[in-house]
Structure formats: C-alpha cells, structure tokens
PDB file of C-alpha atoms in Angstrom:
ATOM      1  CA  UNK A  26       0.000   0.000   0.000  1.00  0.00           C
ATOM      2  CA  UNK A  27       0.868   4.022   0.055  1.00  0.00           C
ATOM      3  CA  UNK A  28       1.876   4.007   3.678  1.00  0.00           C
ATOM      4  CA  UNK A  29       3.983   1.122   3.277  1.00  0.00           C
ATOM      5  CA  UNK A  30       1.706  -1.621   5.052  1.00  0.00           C
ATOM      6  CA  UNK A  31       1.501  -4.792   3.822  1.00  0.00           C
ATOM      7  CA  UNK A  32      -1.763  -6.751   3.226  1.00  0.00           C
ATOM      8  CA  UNK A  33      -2.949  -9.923   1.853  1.00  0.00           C
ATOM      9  CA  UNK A  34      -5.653  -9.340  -0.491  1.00  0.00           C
ATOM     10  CA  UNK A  35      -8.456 -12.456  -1.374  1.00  0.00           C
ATOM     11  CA  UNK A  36     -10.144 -12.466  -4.679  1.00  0.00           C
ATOM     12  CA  UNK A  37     -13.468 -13.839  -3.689  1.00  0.00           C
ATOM     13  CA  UNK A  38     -15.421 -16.128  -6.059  1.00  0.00           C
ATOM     14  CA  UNK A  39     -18.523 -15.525  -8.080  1.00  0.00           C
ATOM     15  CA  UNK A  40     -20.914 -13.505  -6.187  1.00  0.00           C
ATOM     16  CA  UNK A  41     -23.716 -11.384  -6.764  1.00  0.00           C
ATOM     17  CA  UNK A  42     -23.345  -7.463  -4.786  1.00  0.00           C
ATOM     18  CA  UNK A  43     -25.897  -8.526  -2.304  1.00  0.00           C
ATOM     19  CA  UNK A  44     -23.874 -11.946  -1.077  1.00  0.00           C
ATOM     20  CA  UNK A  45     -20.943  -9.949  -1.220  1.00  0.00           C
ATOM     21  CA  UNK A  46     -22.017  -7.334   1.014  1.00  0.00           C
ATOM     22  CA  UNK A  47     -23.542  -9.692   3.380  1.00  0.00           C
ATOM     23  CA  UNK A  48     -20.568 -11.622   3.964  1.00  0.00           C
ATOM     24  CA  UNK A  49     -18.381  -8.643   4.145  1.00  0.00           C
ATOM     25  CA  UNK A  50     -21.304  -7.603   6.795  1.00  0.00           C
ATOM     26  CA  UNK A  51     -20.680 -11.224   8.702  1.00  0.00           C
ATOM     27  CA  UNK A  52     -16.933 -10.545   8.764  1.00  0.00           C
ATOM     28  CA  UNK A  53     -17.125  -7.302   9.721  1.00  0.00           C
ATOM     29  CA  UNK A  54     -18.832  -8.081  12.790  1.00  0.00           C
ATOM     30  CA  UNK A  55     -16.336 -10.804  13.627  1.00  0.00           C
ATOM     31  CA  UNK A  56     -13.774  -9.900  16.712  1.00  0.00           C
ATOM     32  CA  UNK A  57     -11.799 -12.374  18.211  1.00  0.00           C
ATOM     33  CA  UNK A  58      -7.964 -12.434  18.565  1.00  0.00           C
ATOM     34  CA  UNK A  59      -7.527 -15.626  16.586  1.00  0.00           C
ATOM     35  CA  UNK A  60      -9.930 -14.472  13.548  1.00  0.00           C
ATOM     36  CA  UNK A  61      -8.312 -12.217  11.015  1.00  0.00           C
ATOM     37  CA  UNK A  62     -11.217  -9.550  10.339  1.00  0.00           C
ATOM     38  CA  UNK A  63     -11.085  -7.818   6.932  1.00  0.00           C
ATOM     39  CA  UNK A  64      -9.420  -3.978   6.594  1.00  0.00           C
ATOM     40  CA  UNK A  65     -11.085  -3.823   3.830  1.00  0.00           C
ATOM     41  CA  UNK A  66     -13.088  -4.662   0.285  1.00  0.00           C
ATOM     42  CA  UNK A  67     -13.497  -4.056  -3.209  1.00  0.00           C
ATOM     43  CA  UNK A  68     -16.661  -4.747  -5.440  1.00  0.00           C
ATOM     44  CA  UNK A  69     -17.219  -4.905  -9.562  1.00  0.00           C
ATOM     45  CA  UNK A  70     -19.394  -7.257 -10.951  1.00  0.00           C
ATOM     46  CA  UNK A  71     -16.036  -8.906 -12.551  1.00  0.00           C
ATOM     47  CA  UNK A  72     -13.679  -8.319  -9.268  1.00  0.00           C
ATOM     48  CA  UNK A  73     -14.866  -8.840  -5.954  1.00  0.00           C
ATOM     49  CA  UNK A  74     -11.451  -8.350  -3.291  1.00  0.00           C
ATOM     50  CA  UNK A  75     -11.581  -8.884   0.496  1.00  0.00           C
ATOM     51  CA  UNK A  76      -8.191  -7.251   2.371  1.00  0.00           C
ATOM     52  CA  UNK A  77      -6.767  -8.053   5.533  1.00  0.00           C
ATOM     53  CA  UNK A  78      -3.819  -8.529   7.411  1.00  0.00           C
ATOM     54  CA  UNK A  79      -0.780  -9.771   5.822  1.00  0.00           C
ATOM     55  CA  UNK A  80       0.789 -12.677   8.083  1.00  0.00           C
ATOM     56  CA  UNK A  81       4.524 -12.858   7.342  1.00  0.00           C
ATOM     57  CA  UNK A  82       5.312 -16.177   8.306  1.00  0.00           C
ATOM     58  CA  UNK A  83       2.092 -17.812   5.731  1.00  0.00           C
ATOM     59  CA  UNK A  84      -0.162 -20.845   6.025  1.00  0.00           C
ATOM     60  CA  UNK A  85      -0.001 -23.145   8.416  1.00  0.00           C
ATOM     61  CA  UNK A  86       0.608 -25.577   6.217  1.00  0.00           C
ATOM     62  CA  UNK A  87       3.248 -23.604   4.424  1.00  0.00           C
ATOM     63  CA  UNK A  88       5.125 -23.459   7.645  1.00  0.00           C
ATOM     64  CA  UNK A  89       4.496 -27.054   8.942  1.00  0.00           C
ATOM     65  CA  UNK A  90       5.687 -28.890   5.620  1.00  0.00           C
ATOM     66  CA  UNK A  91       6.595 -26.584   2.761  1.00  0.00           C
ATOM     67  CA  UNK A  92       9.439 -24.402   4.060  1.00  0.00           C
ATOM     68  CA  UNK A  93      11.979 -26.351   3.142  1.00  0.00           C
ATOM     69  CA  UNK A  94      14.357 -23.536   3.075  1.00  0.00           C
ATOM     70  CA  UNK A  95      17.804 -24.541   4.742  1.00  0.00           C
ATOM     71  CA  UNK A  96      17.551 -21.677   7.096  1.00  0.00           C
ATOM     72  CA  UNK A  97      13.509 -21.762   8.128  1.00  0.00           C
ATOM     73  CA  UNK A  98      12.101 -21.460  11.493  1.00  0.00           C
ATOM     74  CA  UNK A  99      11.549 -25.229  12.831  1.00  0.00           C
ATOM     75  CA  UNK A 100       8.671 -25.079  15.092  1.00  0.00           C
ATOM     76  CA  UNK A 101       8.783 -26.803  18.483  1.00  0.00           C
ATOM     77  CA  UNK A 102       5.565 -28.921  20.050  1.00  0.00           C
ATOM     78  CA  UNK A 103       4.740 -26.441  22.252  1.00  0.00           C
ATOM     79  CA  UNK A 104       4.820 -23.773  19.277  1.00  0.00           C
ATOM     80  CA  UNK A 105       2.899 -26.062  17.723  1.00  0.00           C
ATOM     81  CA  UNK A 106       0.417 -26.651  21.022  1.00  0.00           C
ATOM     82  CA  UNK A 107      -0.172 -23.028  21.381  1.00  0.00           C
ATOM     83  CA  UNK A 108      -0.663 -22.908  17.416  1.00  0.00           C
ATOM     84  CA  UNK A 109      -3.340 -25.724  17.484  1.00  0.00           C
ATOM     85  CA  UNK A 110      -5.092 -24.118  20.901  1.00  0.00           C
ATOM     86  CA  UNK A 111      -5.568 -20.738  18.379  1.00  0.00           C
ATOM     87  CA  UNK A 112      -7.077 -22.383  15.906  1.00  0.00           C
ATOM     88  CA  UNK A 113      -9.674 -24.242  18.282  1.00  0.00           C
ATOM     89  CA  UNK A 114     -10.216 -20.931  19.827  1.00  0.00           C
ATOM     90  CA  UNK A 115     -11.133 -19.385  16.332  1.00  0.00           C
ATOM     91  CA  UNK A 116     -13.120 -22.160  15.588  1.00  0.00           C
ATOM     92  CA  UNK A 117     -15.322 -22.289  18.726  1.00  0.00           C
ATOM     93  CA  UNK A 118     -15.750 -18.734  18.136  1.00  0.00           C
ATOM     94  CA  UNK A 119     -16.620 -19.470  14.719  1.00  0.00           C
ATOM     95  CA  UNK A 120     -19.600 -21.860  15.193  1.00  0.00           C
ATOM     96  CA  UNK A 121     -21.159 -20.279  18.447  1.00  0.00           C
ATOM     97  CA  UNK A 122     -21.317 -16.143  16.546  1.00  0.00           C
ATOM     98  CA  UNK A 123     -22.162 -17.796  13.286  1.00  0.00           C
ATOM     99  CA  UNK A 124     -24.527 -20.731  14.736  1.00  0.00           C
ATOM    100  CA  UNK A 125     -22.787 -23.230  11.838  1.00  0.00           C
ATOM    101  CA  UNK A 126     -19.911 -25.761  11.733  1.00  0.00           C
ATOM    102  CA  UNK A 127     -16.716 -23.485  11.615  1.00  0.00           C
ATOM    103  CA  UNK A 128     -14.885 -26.030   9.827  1.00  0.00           C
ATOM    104  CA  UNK A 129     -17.009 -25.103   6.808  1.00  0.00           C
ATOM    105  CA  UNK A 130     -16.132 -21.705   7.198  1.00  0.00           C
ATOM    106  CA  UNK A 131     -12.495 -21.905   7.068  1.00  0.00           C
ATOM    107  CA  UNK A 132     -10.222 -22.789   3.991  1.00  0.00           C
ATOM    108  CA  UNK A 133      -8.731 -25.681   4.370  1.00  0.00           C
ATOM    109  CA  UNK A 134      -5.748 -25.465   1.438  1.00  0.00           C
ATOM    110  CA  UNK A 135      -3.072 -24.226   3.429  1.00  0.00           C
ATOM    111  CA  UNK A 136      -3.194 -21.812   0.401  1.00  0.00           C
ATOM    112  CA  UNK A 137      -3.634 -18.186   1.924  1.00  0.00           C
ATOM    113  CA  UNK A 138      -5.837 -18.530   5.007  1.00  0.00           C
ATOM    114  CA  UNK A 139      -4.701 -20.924   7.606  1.00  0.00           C
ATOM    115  CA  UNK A 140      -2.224 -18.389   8.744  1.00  0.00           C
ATOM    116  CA  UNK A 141      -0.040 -17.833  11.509  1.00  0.00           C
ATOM    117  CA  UNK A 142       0.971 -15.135  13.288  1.00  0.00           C
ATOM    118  CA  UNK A 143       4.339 -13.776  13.891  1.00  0.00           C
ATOM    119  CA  UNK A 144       3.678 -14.487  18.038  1.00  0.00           C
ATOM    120  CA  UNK A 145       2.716 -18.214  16.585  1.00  0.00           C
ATOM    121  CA  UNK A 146      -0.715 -18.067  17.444  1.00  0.00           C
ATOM    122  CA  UNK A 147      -3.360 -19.503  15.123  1.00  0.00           C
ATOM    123  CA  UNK A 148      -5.814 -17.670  13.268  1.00  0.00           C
ATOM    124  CA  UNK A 149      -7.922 -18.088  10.767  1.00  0.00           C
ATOM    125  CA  UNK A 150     -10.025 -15.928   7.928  1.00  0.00           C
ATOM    126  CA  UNK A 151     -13.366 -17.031   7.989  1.00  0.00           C
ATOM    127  CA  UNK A 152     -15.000 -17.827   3.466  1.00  0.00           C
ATOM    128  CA  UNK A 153     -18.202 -17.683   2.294  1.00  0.00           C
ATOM    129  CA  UNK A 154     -20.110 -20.707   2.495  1.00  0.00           C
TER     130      UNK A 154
END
C-alpha cells in the first residue's frame, strides 16, 4: 500500500453485490484475537477483493511442511500446542457467533488462510459458504 503496510488481499469467487455485502457484513462483525477480520473490500461485478492482514510467516501448512528452506524457522511442540489451541479458539468462536460448523467456514488449502501469526498463534479468515 501508500503508507507502506503490507496486506494480503483475497479475490473472492462468483458472487452477486448482495452476497458480497452480506458476507463482508458477517466478517465485519467478527472480533476475536484468533480471527483475522477484513481492513477492507473491493466490489465490480467482474472483481470482488476482500483485504486483511498480511501474516509474514504464511499458512499453516506452508510453515508445517513446505518451508523447506535450509535456514527456516523449525517449530517446536509447544509452538505447535499453542498454534493448534488458536485455531480451536477461532473455531469455537466461529460456530457459536455464526450458529454453523466453523470447519465449513475456514479454507482448508493451506493456500492463503490458515495463517499464523508472527507471536505463533493460530488464526484463521473465515470464506463464504
């Protein structure tokens, strides 16, 4: 960005304005330490976006198996514990403010949203159902 912050940015799939909106609504009204909220959004009928906060160290699946730089960051168990206790957090918060199974809420690809914080706490990004 301008000021020199860095942000992930989600293109969202096909969705008509009012779906978008609502689910930028849901996610807007999400707070919880271990749920990235979104900054921000764009909307054309052709590009829907969804920004939020950029986490450095990626996926947590990126940084469990595919780091296979010589000089990464190994985690230890109890990295690992406090990683997993996040994620159960975000989850539980998940299904009782949204009344569904979190698990279908959450992307599951390791891709961009199962990230992890730079304190190595889990969090996750809540997608549209």
């Amino acid at each position: 960005m301008l000021n020199g912050v860095t942000v992930a940015v989600k293109r969202m799939c096909d969705m008509n304005r009012v779906e978008f909106e609502e689910h930028i609504q849901m996610l807007g009204d999400l707070r919880h330490p271990n749920v990235l909220s979104p900054g921000g959004y764009h909307y054309r009928r052709e590009e829907k976006l969804i920004v939020s906060e950029f986490m450095p160290r990626g996926s947590l699946l990126y940084v469990l198996h595919g780091d296979q730089r010589p000089d990464r960051v190994v985690l230890d168990w109890p990295a690992r514990m406090r990683i997993a206790v996040g994620v159960v957090r975000g989850m539980a918060y998940l299904h009782e403010k949204l009344g569904i199974p979190a698990m279908r809420l959450v992307s599951m690809d390791g891709a961009n949203f199962d990230a992890i914080h730079s304190c190595c706490r889990g969090r996750l990004t809540p997608l549209a159902v």
